[in-house]
């Protein structure tokens, strides 16, 4: 679980897929999937903005291990992905599908992972 602190901002993370803890590596990124605002410039100035949908996602890399079912991972659909950050935030991506390639590198036993959803991710503390 994430361990909140007034001073700690980054460090350990915990990644779960349908409640199963994964061996998370390195840096992860996420996007809650809220609309992006793009300015609408005109010849006389800025007229406003338009909303453009963004894809909610969680991505990073995990370590392969003997009991990891790679086929089940890459065929994952309608899963819940939870990313717990050391600063106390928890990102939950529901109804997600695996959107990565499923490539494993043997030197570091690393699998690039990405999950996407049609439903915006939820951020809580």
GROMACS .gro file of N, CA, C and O in nm:
model
  500
    1UNK      N    1   0.083  -0.118   0.000
    1UNK     CA    2   0.000   0.000   0.000
    1UNK      C    3   0.088   0.124   0.000
    1UNK      O    4   0.199   0.123   0.049
    2UNK      N    5   0.032   0.231  -0.054
    2UNK     CA    6   0.106   0.356  -0.058
    2UNK      C    7   0.122   0.411   0.084
    2UNK      O    8   0.031   0.403   0.165
    3UNK      N    9   0.237   0.465   0.111
    3UNK     CA   10   0.265   0.521   0.242
    3UNK      C   11   0.278   0.671   0.228
    3UNK      O   12   0.379   0.721   0.182
    4UNK      N   13   0.174   0.746   0.264
    4UNK     CA   14   0.175   0.890   0.248
    4UNK      C   15   0.271   0.958   0.343
    4UNK      O   16   0.296   0.909   0.452
    5UNK      N   17   0.326   1.071   0.304
    5UNK     CA   18   0.417   1.148   0.387
    5UNK      C   19   0.406   1.293   0.344
    5UNK      O   20   0.379   1.322   0.229
    6UNK      N   21   0.430   1.382   0.436
    6UNK     CA   22   0.428   1.524   0.401
    6UNK      C   23   0.544   1.562   0.313
    6UNK      O   24   0.536   1.659   0.239
    7UNK      N   25   0.655   1.490   0.322
    7UNK     CA   26   0.775   1.527   0.248
    7UNK      C   27   0.805   1.435   0.130
    7UNK      O   28   0.865   1.478   0.033
    8UNK      N   29   0.768   1.310   0.139
    8UNK     CA   30   0.799   1.215   0.033
    8UNK      C   31   0.705   1.239  -0.086
    8UNK      O   32   0.585   1.250  -0.070
    9UNK      N   33   0.763   1.249  -0.204
    9UNK     CA   34   0.684   1.276  -0.324
    9UNK      C   35   0.691   1.164  -0.427
    9UNK      O   36   0.600   1.147  -0.506
   10UNK      N   37   0.800   1.091  -0.429
   10UNK     CA   38   0.818   0.988  -0.531
   10UNK      C   39   0.898   0.873  -0.472
   10UNK      O   40   0.958   0.885  -0.366
   11UNK      N   41   0.896   0.763  -0.541
   11UNK     CA   42   0.970   0.646  -0.495
   11UNK      C   43   0.893   0.520  -0.524
   11UNK      O   44   0.855   0.494  -0.638
   12UNK      N   45   0.864   0.445  -0.421
   12UNK     CA   46   0.796   0.317  -0.439
   12UNK      C   47   0.658   0.335  -0.500
   12UNK      O   48   0.589   0.433  -0.472
   13UNK      N   49   0.622   0.237  -0.584
   13UNK     CA   50   0.487   0.231  -0.639
   13UNK      C   51   0.439   0.088  -0.627
   13UNK      O   52   0.519  -0.006  -0.616
   14UNK      N   53   0.309   0.072  -0.627
   14UNK     CA   54   0.248  -0.060  -0.623
   14UNK      C   55   0.146  -0.067  -0.735
   14UNK      O   56   0.059   0.020  -0.747
   15UNK      N   57   0.159  -0.170  -0.819
   15UNK     CA   58   0.071  -0.189  -0.933
   15UNK      C   59  -0.007  -0.318  -0.915
   15UNK      O   60   0.053  -0.423  -0.889
   16UNK      N   61  -0.138  -0.308  -0.927
   16UNK     CA   62  -0.223  -0.427  -0.917
   16UNK      C   63  -0.311  -0.435  -1.040
   16UNK      O   64  -0.360  -0.334  -1.089
   17UNK      N   65  -0.331  -0.559  -1.088
   17UNK     CA   66  -0.424  -0.585  -1.197
   17UNK      C   67  -0.527  -0.683  -1.142
   17UNK      O   68  -0.491  -0.795  -1.103
   18UNK      N   69  -0.651  -0.638  -1.136
   18UNK     CA   70  -0.758  -0.716  -1.073
   18UNK      C   71  -0.717  -0.766  -0.935
   18UNK      O   72  -0.741  -0.880  -0.897
   19UNK      N   73  -0.649  -0.680  -0.859
   19UNK     CA   74  -0.610  -0.710  -0.723
   19UNK      C   75  -0.480  -0.787  -0.707
   19UNK      O   76  -0.430  -0.800  -0.596
   20UNK      N   77  -0.424  -0.839  -0.818
   20UNK     CA   78  -0.298  -0.915  -0.811
   20UNK      C   79  -0.180  -0.820  -0.824
   20UNK      O   80  -0.166  -0.749  -0.924
   21UNK      N   81  -0.094  -0.819  -0.721
   21UNK     CA   82   0.023  -0.732  -0.720
   21UNK      C   83   0.121  -0.774  -0.829
   21UNK      O   84   0.154  -0.891  -0.842
   22UNK      N   85   0.168  -0.678  -0.907
   22UNK     CA   86   0.266  -0.701  -1.013
   22UNK      C   87   0.402  -0.649  -0.968
   22UNK      O   88   0.410  -0.566  -0.878
   23UNK      N   89   0.507  -0.695  -1.034
   23UNK     CA   90   0.642  -0.649  -1.003
   23UNK      C   91   0.673  -0.525  -1.088
   23UNK      O   92   0.732  -0.535  -1.195
   24UNK      N   93   0.633  -0.409  -1.038
   24UNK     CA   94   0.649  -0.284  -1.111
   24UNK      C   95   0.795  -0.242  -1.115
   24UNK      O   96   0.867  -0.256  -1.017
   25UNK      N   97   0.840  -0.191  -1.231
   25UNK     CA   98   0.976  -0.143  -1.249
   25UNK      C   99   0.972   0.006  -1.283
   25UNK      O  100   0.886   0.049  -1.356
   26UNK      N  101   1.071   0.076  -1.237
   26UNK     CA  102   1.098   0.211  -1.283
   26UNK      C  103   0.981   0.306  -1.282
   26UNK      O  104   0.899   0.307  -1.192
   27UNK      N  105   0.975   0.385  -1.385
   27UNK     CA  106   0.881   0.495  -1.395
   27UNK      C  107   0.750   0.453  -1.461
   27UNK      O  108   0.751   0.384  -1.563
   28UNK      N  109   0.639   0.495  -1.404
   28UNK     CA  110   0.508   0.474  -1.464
   28UNK      C  111   0.448   0.610  -1.499
   28UNK      O  112   0.482   0.711  -1.440
   29UNK      N  113   0.360   0.612  -1.596
   29UNK     CA  114   0.284   0.734  -1.629
   29UNK      C  115   0.138   0.699  -1.636
   29UNK      O  116   0.101   0.584  -1.658
   30UNK      N  117   0.058   0.800  -1.617
   30UNK     CA  118  -0.086   0.780  -1.627
   30UNK      C  119  -0.151   0.908  -1.675
   30UNK      O  120  -0.095   1.017  -1.666
   31UNK      N  121  -0.271   0.893  -1.731
   31UNK     CA  122  -0.352   1.006  -1.773
   31UNK      C  123  -0.493   0.972  -1.729
   31UNK      O  124  -0.543   0.864  -1.759
   32UNK      N  125  -0.557   1.063  -1.657
   32UNK     CA  126  -0.692   1.038  -1.607
   32UNK      C  127  -0.796   1.033  -1.718
   32UNK      O  128  -0.903   0.976  -1.700
   33UNK      N  129  -0.763   1.092  -1.834
   33UNK     CA  130  -0.854   1.085  -1.947
   33UNK      C  131  -0.955   1.197  -1.957
   33UNK      O  132  -1.056   1.184  -2.025
   34UNK      N  133  -0.927   1.307  -1.891
   34UNK     CA  134  -1.016   1.422  -1.903
   34UNK      C  135  -0.990   1.492  -2.036
   34UNK      O  136  -0.881   1.482  -2.093
   35UNK      N  137  -1.090   1.563  -2.086
   35UNK     CA  138  -1.076   1.630  -2.214
   35UNK      C  139  -0.958   1.728  -2.214
   35UNK      O  140  -0.932   1.795  -2.113
   36UNK      N  141  -0.889   1.733  -2.326
   36UNK     CA  142  -0.781   1.829  -2.347
   36UNK      C  143  -0.843   1.953  -2.411
   36UNK      O  144  -0.926   1.942  -2.501
   37UNK      N  145  -0.802   2.067  -2.367
   37UNK     CA  146  -0.854   2.192  -2.423
   37UNK      C  147  -0.753   2.249  -2.522
   37UNK      O  148  -0.638   2.273  -2.487
   38UNK      N  149  -0.797   2.268  -2.644
   38UNK     CA  150  -0.714   2.325  -2.750
   38UNK      C  151  -0.771   2.462  -2.788
   38UNK      O  152  -0.891   2.474  -2.818
   39UNK      N  153  -0.685   2.562  -2.789
   39UNK     CA  154  -0.728   2.698  -2.822
   39UNK      C  155  -0.775   2.706  -2.967
   39UNK      O  156  -0.726   2.636  -3.055
   40UNK      N  157  -0.874   2.792  -2.990
   40UNK     CA  158  -0.926   2.820  -3.125
   40UNK      C  159  -0.888   2.964  -3.161
   40UNK      O  160  -0.960   3.059  -3.129
   41UNK      N  161  -0.771   2.980  -3.226
   41UNK     CA  162  -0.729   3.115  -3.262
   41UNK      C  163  -0.800   3.164  -3.388
   41UNK      O  164  -0.835   3.086  -3.476
   42UNK      N  165  -0.824   3.291  -3.391
   42UNK     CA  166  -0.880   3.355  -3.510
   42UNK      C  167  -0.791   3.471  -3.550
   42UNK      O  168  -0.694   3.504  -3.482
   43UNK      N  169  -0.824   3.534  -3.659
   43UNK     CA  170  -0.745   3.648  -3.708
   43UNK      C  171  -0.751   3.766  -3.611
   43UNK      O  172  -0.660   3.849  -3.608
   44UNK      N  173  -0.856   3.771  -3.529
   44UNK     CA  174  -0.872   3.883  -3.437
   44UNK      C  175  -0.841   3.847  -3.292
   44UNK      O  176  -0.862   3.927  -3.202
   45UNK      N  177  -0.792   3.726  -3.267
   45UNK     CA  178  -0.759   3.685  -3.130
   45UNK      C  179  -0.806   3.543  -3.103
   45UNK      O  180  -0.847   3.470  -3.193
   46UNK      N  181  -0.802   3.507  -2.979
   46UNK     CA  182  -0.844   3.372  -2.938
   46UNK      C  183  -0.995   3.372  -2.919
   46UNK      O  184  -1.049   3.453  -2.843
   47UNK      N  185  -1.062   3.280  -2.987
   47UNK     CA  186  -1.208   3.274  -2.982
   47UNK      C  187  -1.261   3.185  -2.871
   47UNK      O  188  -1.379   3.189  -2.839
   48UNK      N  189  -1.174   3.105  -2.816
   48UNK     CA  190  -1.214   3.011  -2.710
   48UNK      C  191  -1.133   2.883  -2.724
   48UNK      O  192  -1.019   2.887  -2.768
   49UNK      N  193  -1.196   2.773  -2.692
   49UNK     CA  194  -1.126   2.645  -2.702
   49UNK      C  195  -1.225   2.536  -2.741
   49UNK      O  196  -1.345   2.553  -2.734
   50UNK      N  197  -1.168   2.424  -2.782
   50UNK     CA  198  -1.248   2.305  -2.809
   50UNK      C  199  -1.198   2.194  -2.718
   50UNK      O  200  -1.081   2.191  -2.680
   51UNK      N  201  -1.287   2.104  -2.683
   51UNK     CA  202  -1.249   1.986  -2.604
   51UNK      C  203  -1.215   1.873  -2.697
   51UNK      O  204  -1.287   1.846  -2.794
   52UNK      N  205  -1.104   1.805  -2.668
   52UNK     CA  206  -1.061   1.688  -2.743
   52UNK      C  207  -1.047   1.572  -2.645
   52UNK      O  208  -0.979   1.587  -2.544
   53UNK      N  209  -1.110   1.458  -2.673
   53UNK     CA  210  -1.098   1.346  -2.580
   53UNK      C  211  -0.954   1.295  -2.570
   53UNK      O  212  -0.880   1.298  -2.668
   54UNK      N  213  -0.917   1.252  -2.451
   54UNK     CA  214  -0.789   1.185  -2.428
   54UNK      C  215  -0.817   1.044  -2.379
   54UNK      O  216  -0.920   1.018  -2.315
   55UNK      N  217  -0.725   0.955  -2.406
   55UNK     CA  218  -0.740   0.817  -2.363
   55UNK      C  219  -0.689   0.802  -2.221
   55UNK      O  220  -0.572   0.832  -2.194
   56UNK      N  221  -0.773   0.756  -2.128
   56UNK     CA  222  -0.723   0.727  -1.994
   56UNK      C  223  -0.629   0.606  -2.001
   56UNK      O  224  -0.661   0.507  -2.068
   57UNK      N  225  -0.513   0.615  -1.936
   57UNK     CA  226  -0.419   0.503  -1.941
   57UNK      C  227  -0.329   0.500  -1.818
   57UNK      O  228  -0.314   0.599  -1.747
   58UNK      N  229  -0.270   0.381  -1.797
   58UNK     CA  230  -0.161   0.360  -1.703
   58UNK      C  231  -0.057   0.280  -1.779
   58UNK      O  232  -0.091   0.180  -1.843
   59UNK      N  233   0.070   0.326  -1.777
   59UNK     CA  234   0.174   0.252  -1.850
   59UNK      C  235   0.307   0.258  -1.777
   59UNK      O  236   0.332   0.349  -1.700
   60UNK      N  237   0.389   0.159  -1.805
   60UNK     CA  238   0.521   0.149  -1.746
   60UNK      C  239   0.583   0.016  -1.785
   60UNK      O  240   0.565  -0.030  -1.897
   61UNK      N  241   0.651  -0.046  -1.691
   61UNK     CA  242   0.713  -0.176  -1.717
   61UNK      C  243   0.705  -0.261  -1.592
   61UNK      O  244   0.712  -0.209  -1.480
   62UNK      N  245   0.691  -0.391  -1.612
   62UNK     CA  246   0.693  -0.486  -1.502
   62UNK      C  247   0.802  -0.589  -1.527
   62UNK      O  248   0.850  -0.603  -1.640
   63UNK      N  249   0.839  -0.661  -1.422
   63UNK     CA  250   0.937  -0.768  -1.435
   63UNK      C  251   0.864  -0.900  -1.456
   63UNK      O  252   0.769  -0.932  -1.384
   64UNK      N  253   0.910  -0.975  -1.555
   64UNK     CA  254   0.856  -1.109  -1.580
   64UNK      C  255   0.899  -1.200  -1.467
   64UNK      O  256   1.007  -1.185  -1.410
   65UNK      N  257   0.815  -1.292  -1.431
   65UNK     CA  258   0.850  -1.392  -1.330
   65UNK      C  259   0.789  -1.524  -1.372
   65UNK      O  260   0.699  -1.529  -1.457
   66UNK      N  261   0.836  -1.633  -1.315
   66UNK     CA  262   0.797  -1.767  -1.357
   66UNK      C  263   0.648  -1.793  -1.354
   66UNK      O  264   0.595  -1.864  -1.439
   67UNK      N  265   0.577  -1.736  -1.258
   67UNK     CA  266   0.434  -1.763  -1.247
   67UNK      C  267   0.347  -1.659  -1.318
   67UNK      O  268   0.224  -1.664  -1.307
   68UNK      N  269   0.407  -1.566  -1.390
   68UNK     CA  270   0.329  -1.466  -1.463
   68UNK      C  271   0.277  -1.527  -1.593
   68UNK      O  272   0.354  -1.578  -1.675
   69UNK      N  273   0.145  -1.523  -1.613
   69UNK     CA  274   0.083  -1.575  -1.734
   69UNK      C  275   0.078  -1.462  -1.836
   69UNK      O  276  -0.014  -1.380  -1.835
   70UNK      N  277   0.180  -1.456  -1.923
   70UNK     CA  278   0.191  -1.348  -2.020
   70UNK      C  279   0.071  -1.345  -2.114
   70UNK      O  280   0.020  -1.238  -2.147
   71UNK      N  281   0.026  -1.461  -2.157
   71UNK     CA  282  -0.088  -1.466  -2.248
   71UNK      C  283  -0.213  -1.406  -2.183
   71UNK      O  284  -0.284  -1.326  -2.245
   72UNK      N  285  -0.238  -1.439  -2.058
   72UNK     CA  286  -0.353  -1.383  -1.987
   72UNK      C  287  -0.336  -1.232  -1.970
   72UNK      O  288  -0.434  -1.156  -1.981
   73UNK      N  289  -0.213  -1.188  -1.945
   73UNK     CA  290  -0.187  -1.045  -1.928
   73UNK      C  291  -0.221  -0.967  -2.054
   73UNK      O  292  -0.295  -0.869  -2.050
   74UNK      N  293  -0.169  -1.013  -2.170
   74UNK     CA  294  -0.189  -0.937  -2.294
   74UNK      C  295  -0.331  -0.951  -2.349
   74UNK      O  296  -0.375  -0.867  -2.427
   75UNK      N  297  -0.403  -1.054  -2.309
   75UNK     CA  298  -0.542  -1.069  -2.352
   75UNK      C  299  -0.639  -1.007  -2.253
   75UNK      O  300  -0.760  -1.015  -2.271
   76UNK      N  301  -0.584  -0.944  -2.149
   76UNK     CA  302  -0.667  -0.886  -2.044
   76UNK      C  303  -0.764  -0.782  -2.099
   76UNK      O  304  -0.727  -0.694  -2.175
   77UNK      N  305  -0.890  -0.795  -2.061
   77UNK     CA  306  -0.996  -0.702  -2.101
   77UNK      C  307  -1.092  -0.689  -1.983
   77UNK      O  308  -1.116  -0.785  -1.911
   78UNK      N  309  -1.145  -0.569  -1.965
   78UNK     CA  310  -1.238  -0.541  -1.855
   78UNK      C  311  -1.172  -0.566  -1.719
   78UNK      O  312  -1.234  -0.618  -1.628
   79UNK      N  313  -1.043  -0.528  -1.708
   79UNK     CA  314  -0.970  -0.544  -1.582
   79UNK      C  315  -0.965  -0.410  -1.509
   79UNK      O  316  -0.988  -0.304  -1.568
   80UNK      N  317  -0.937  -0.417  -1.381
   80UNK     CA  318  -0.918  -0.297  -1.300
   80UNK      C  319  -0.769  -0.288  -1.267
   80UNK      O  320  -0.712  -0.382  -1.211
   81UNK      N  321  -0.708  -0.177  -1.304
   81UNK     CA  322  -0.566  -0.154  -1.279
   81UNK      C  323  -0.554  -0.044  -1.174
   81UNK      O  324  -0.614   0.062  -1.187
   82UNK      N  325  -0.477  -0.072  -1.071
   82UNK     CA  326  -0.460   0.021  -0.960
   82UNK      C  327  -0.312   0.055  -0.946
   82UNK      O  328  -0.228  -0.035  -0.939
   83UNK      N  329  -0.281   0.184  -0.943
   83UNK     CA  330  -0.145   0.232  -0.924
   83UNK      C  331  -0.142   0.313  -0.795
   83UNK      O  332  -0.207   0.417  -0.785
   84UNK      N  333  -0.070   0.261  -0.695
   84UNK     CA  334  -0.060   0.329  -0.566
   84UNK      C  335   0.075   0.399  -0.558
   84UNK      O  336   0.179   0.335  -0.576
   85UNK      N  337   0.073   0.527  -0.531
   85UNK     CA  338   0.194   0.609  -0.526
   85UNK      C  339   0.234   0.636  -0.382
   85UNK      O  340   0.149   0.641  -0.293
   86UNK      N  341   0.361   0.659  -0.360
   86UNK     CA  342   0.413   0.679  -0.226
   86UNK      C  343   0.361   0.810  -0.165
   86UNK      O  344   0.359   0.826  -0.043
   87UNK      N  345   0.315   0.903  -0.246
   87UNK     CA  346   0.264   1.029  -0.194
   87UNK      C  347   0.119   1.016  -0.145
   87UNK      O  348   0.058   1.115  -0.106
   88UNK      N  349   0.065   0.894  -0.150
   88UNK     CA  350  -0.069   0.871  -0.098
   88UNK      C  351  -0.177   0.864  -0.204
   88UNK      O  352  -0.290   0.824  -0.177
   89UNK      N  353  -0.146   0.903  -0.327
   89UNK     CA  354  -0.246   0.898  -0.434
   89UNK      C  355  -0.265   0.755  -0.482
   89UNK      O  356  -0.171   0.675  -0.486
   90UNK      N  357  -0.389   0.724  -0.520
   90UNK     CA  358  -0.423   0.595  -0.578
   90UNK      C  359  -0.498   0.624  -0.708
   90UNK      O  360  -0.598   0.696  -0.709
   91UNK      N  361  -0.446   0.570  -0.818
   91UNK     CA  362  -0.508   0.586  -0.949
   91UNK      C  363  -0.576   0.455  -0.985
   91UNK      O  364  -0.511   0.349  -0.984
   92UNK      N  365  -0.704   0.460  -1.016
   92UNK     CA  366  -0.780   0.339  -1.050
   92UNK      C  367  -0.834   0.354  -1.191
   92UNK      O  368  -0.908   0.448  -1.222
   93UNK      N  369  -0.798   0.259  -1.276
   93UNK     CA  370  -0.844   0.254  -1.414
   93UNK      C  371  -0.933   0.130  -1.427
   93UNK      O  372  -0.883   0.017  -1.424
   94UNK      N  373  -1.063   0.153  -1.438
   94UNK     CA  374  -1.159   0.042  -1.444
   94UNK      C  375  -1.195   0.010  -1.589
   94UNK      O  376  -1.177   0.093  -1.679
   95UNK      N  377  -1.248  -0.109  -1.610
   95UNK     CA  378  -1.293  -0.154  -1.743
   95UNK      C  379  -1.183  -0.140  -1.847
   95UNK      O  380  -1.208  -0.101  -1.961
   96UNK      N  381  -1.060  -0.170  -1.807
   96UNK     CA  382  -0.944  -0.146  -1.893
   96UNK      C  383  -0.909  -0.270  -1.976
   96UNK      O  384  -0.945  -0.382  -1.941
   97UNK      N  385  -0.836  -0.244  -2.083
   97UNK     CA  386  -0.782  -0.352  -2.165
   97UNK      C  387  -0.632  -0.331  -2.179
   97UNK      O  388  -0.583  -0.219  -2.168
   98UNK      N  389  -0.558  -0.442  -2.202
   98UNK     CA  390  -0.415  -0.434  -2.224
   98UNK      C  391  -0.392  -0.377  -2.363
   98UNK      O  392  -0.446  -0.428  -2.461
   99UNK      N  393  -0.315  -0.270  -2.372
   99UNK     CA  394  -0.293  -0.203  -2.500
   99UNK      C  395  -0.146  -0.205  -2.541
   99UNK      O  396  -0.107  -0.134  -2.632
  100UNK      N  397  -0.065  -0.288  -2.476
  100UNK     CA  398   0.076  -0.299  -2.511
  100UNK      C  399   0.097  -0.406  -2.617
  100UNK      O  400   0.003  -0.467  -2.667
  101UNK      N  401   0.223  -0.430  -2.648
  101UNK     CA  402   0.258  -0.530  -2.749
  101UNK      C  403   0.279  -0.668  -2.688
  101UNK      O  404   0.270  -0.769  -2.757
  102UNK      N  405   0.317  -0.673  -2.561
  102UNK     CA  406   0.346  -0.800  -2.496
  102UNK      C  407   0.488  -0.847  -2.518
  102UNK      O  408   0.519  -0.964  -2.500
  103UNK      N  409   0.577  -0.755  -2.555
  103UNK     CA  410   0.718  -0.789  -2.578
  103UNK      C  411   0.792  -0.800  -2.445
  103UNK      O  412   0.778  -0.714  -2.359
  104UNK      N  413   0.873  -0.905  -2.432
  104UNK     CA  414   0.954  -0.927  -2.312
  104UNK      C  415   1.101  -0.916  -2.351
  104UNK      O  416   1.143  -0.978  -2.449
  105UNK      N  417   1.177  -0.838  -2.277
  105UNK     CA  418   1.322  -0.836  -2.297
  105UNK      C  419   1.385  -0.929  -2.195
  105UNK      O  420   1.350  -0.925  -2.077
  106UNK      N  421   1.477  -1.013  -2.240
  106UNK     CA  422   1.533  -1.115  -2.151
  106UNK      C  423   1.643  -1.064  -2.060
  106UNK      O  424   1.662  -1.117  -1.951
  107UNK      N  425   1.717  -0.961  -2.101
  107UNK     CA  426   1.827  -0.913  -2.018
  107UNK      C  427   1.779  -0.865  -1.882
  107UNK      O  428   1.840  -0.893  -1.780
  108UNK      N  429   1.668  -0.793  -1.880
  108UNK     CA  430   1.613  -0.741  -1.755
  108UNK      C  431   1.480  -0.808  -1.719
  108UNK      O  432   1.417  -0.768  -1.622
  109UNK      N  433   1.436  -0.906  -1.799
  109UNK     CA  434   1.306  -0.973  -1.779
  109UNK      C  435   1.195  -0.869  -1.772
  109UNK      O  436   1.107  -0.874  -1.687
  110UNK      N  437   1.201  -0.772  -1.863
  110UNK     CA  438   1.112  -0.657  -1.858
  110UNK      C  439   1.001  -0.668  -1.962
  110UNK      O  440   1.025  -0.706  -2.076
  111UNK      N  441   0.880  -0.631  -1.921
  111UNK     CA  442   0.764  -0.628  -2.009
  111UNK      C  443   0.707  -0.486  -2.005
  111UNK      O  444   0.668  -0.439  -1.897
  112UNK      N  445   0.704  -0.421  -2.119
  112UNK     CA  446   0.637  -0.290  -2.128
  112UNK      C  447   0.487  -0.315  -2.120
  112UNK      O  448   0.434  -0.402  -2.190
  113UNK      N  449   0.419  -0.241  -2.034
  113UNK     CA  450   0.275  -0.260  -2.015
  113UNK      C  451   0.201  -0.128  -2.034
  113UNK      O  452   0.253  -0.021  -2.002
  114UNK      N  453   0.081  -0.140  -2.087
  114UNK     CA  454  -0.006  -0.023  -2.101
  114UNK      C  455  -0.150  -0.073  -2.098
  114UNK      O  456  -0.185  -0.167  -2.169
  115UNK      N  457  -0.229  -0.009  -2.014
  115UNK     CA  458  -0.372  -0.037  -2.010
  115UNK      C  459  -0.445   0.091  -2.045
  115UNK      O  460  -0.406   0.200  -2.004
  116UNK      N  461  -0.553   0.077  -2.122
  116UNK     CA  462  -0.637   0.189  -2.161
  116UNK      C  463  -0.781   0.157  -2.127
  116UNK      O  464  -0.817   0.040  -2.110
  117UNK      N  465  -0.864   0.261  -2.123
  117UNK     CA  466  -1.005   0.243  -2.092
  117UNK      C  467  -1.088   0.352  -2.159
  117UNK      O  468  -1.035   0.456  -2.196
  118UNK      N  469  -1.215   0.325  -2.172
  118UNK     CA  470  -1.308   0.428  -2.220
  118UNK      C  471  -1.358   0.512  -2.104
  118UNK      O  472  -1.412   0.620  -2.122
  119UNK      N  473  -1.338   0.461  -1.983
  119UNK     CA  474  -1.386   0.527  -1.861
  119UNK      C  475  -1.272   0.607  -1.800
  119UNK      O  476  -1.162   0.553  -1.782
  120UNK      N  477  -1.293   0.735  -1.767
  120UNK     CA  478  -1.185   0.812  -1.704
  120UNK      C  479  -1.135   0.744  -1.577
  120UNK      O  480  -1.212   0.682  -1.502
  121UNK      N  481  -1.005   0.754  -1.554
  121UNK     CA  482  -0.946   0.701  -1.432
  121UNK      C  483  -0.986   0.787  -1.313
  121UNK      O  484  -1.020   0.905  -1.328
  122UNK      N  485  -0.984   0.727  -1.196
  122UNK     CA  486  -1.020   0.798  -1.073
  122UNK      C  487  -0.894   0.813  -0.989
  122UNK      O  488  -0.819   0.718  -0.969
  123UNK      N  489  -0.874   0.934  -0.937
  123UNK     CA  490  -0.760   0.964  -0.850
  123UNK      C  491  -0.813   0.994  -0.711
  123UNK      O  492  -0.905   1.074  -0.696
  124UNK      N  493  -0.757   0.926  -0.612
  124UNK     CA  494  -0.799   0.953  -0.475
  124UNK      C  495  -0.676   0.958  -0.384
  124UNK      O  496  -0.568   0.917  -0.423
  125UNK      N  497  -0.695   1.009  -0.264
  125UNK     CA  498  -0.586   1.017  -0.164
  125UNK      C  499  -0.621   0.927  -0.048
  125UNK      O  500  -0.726   0.915  -0.004
   0.00000   0.00000   0.00000
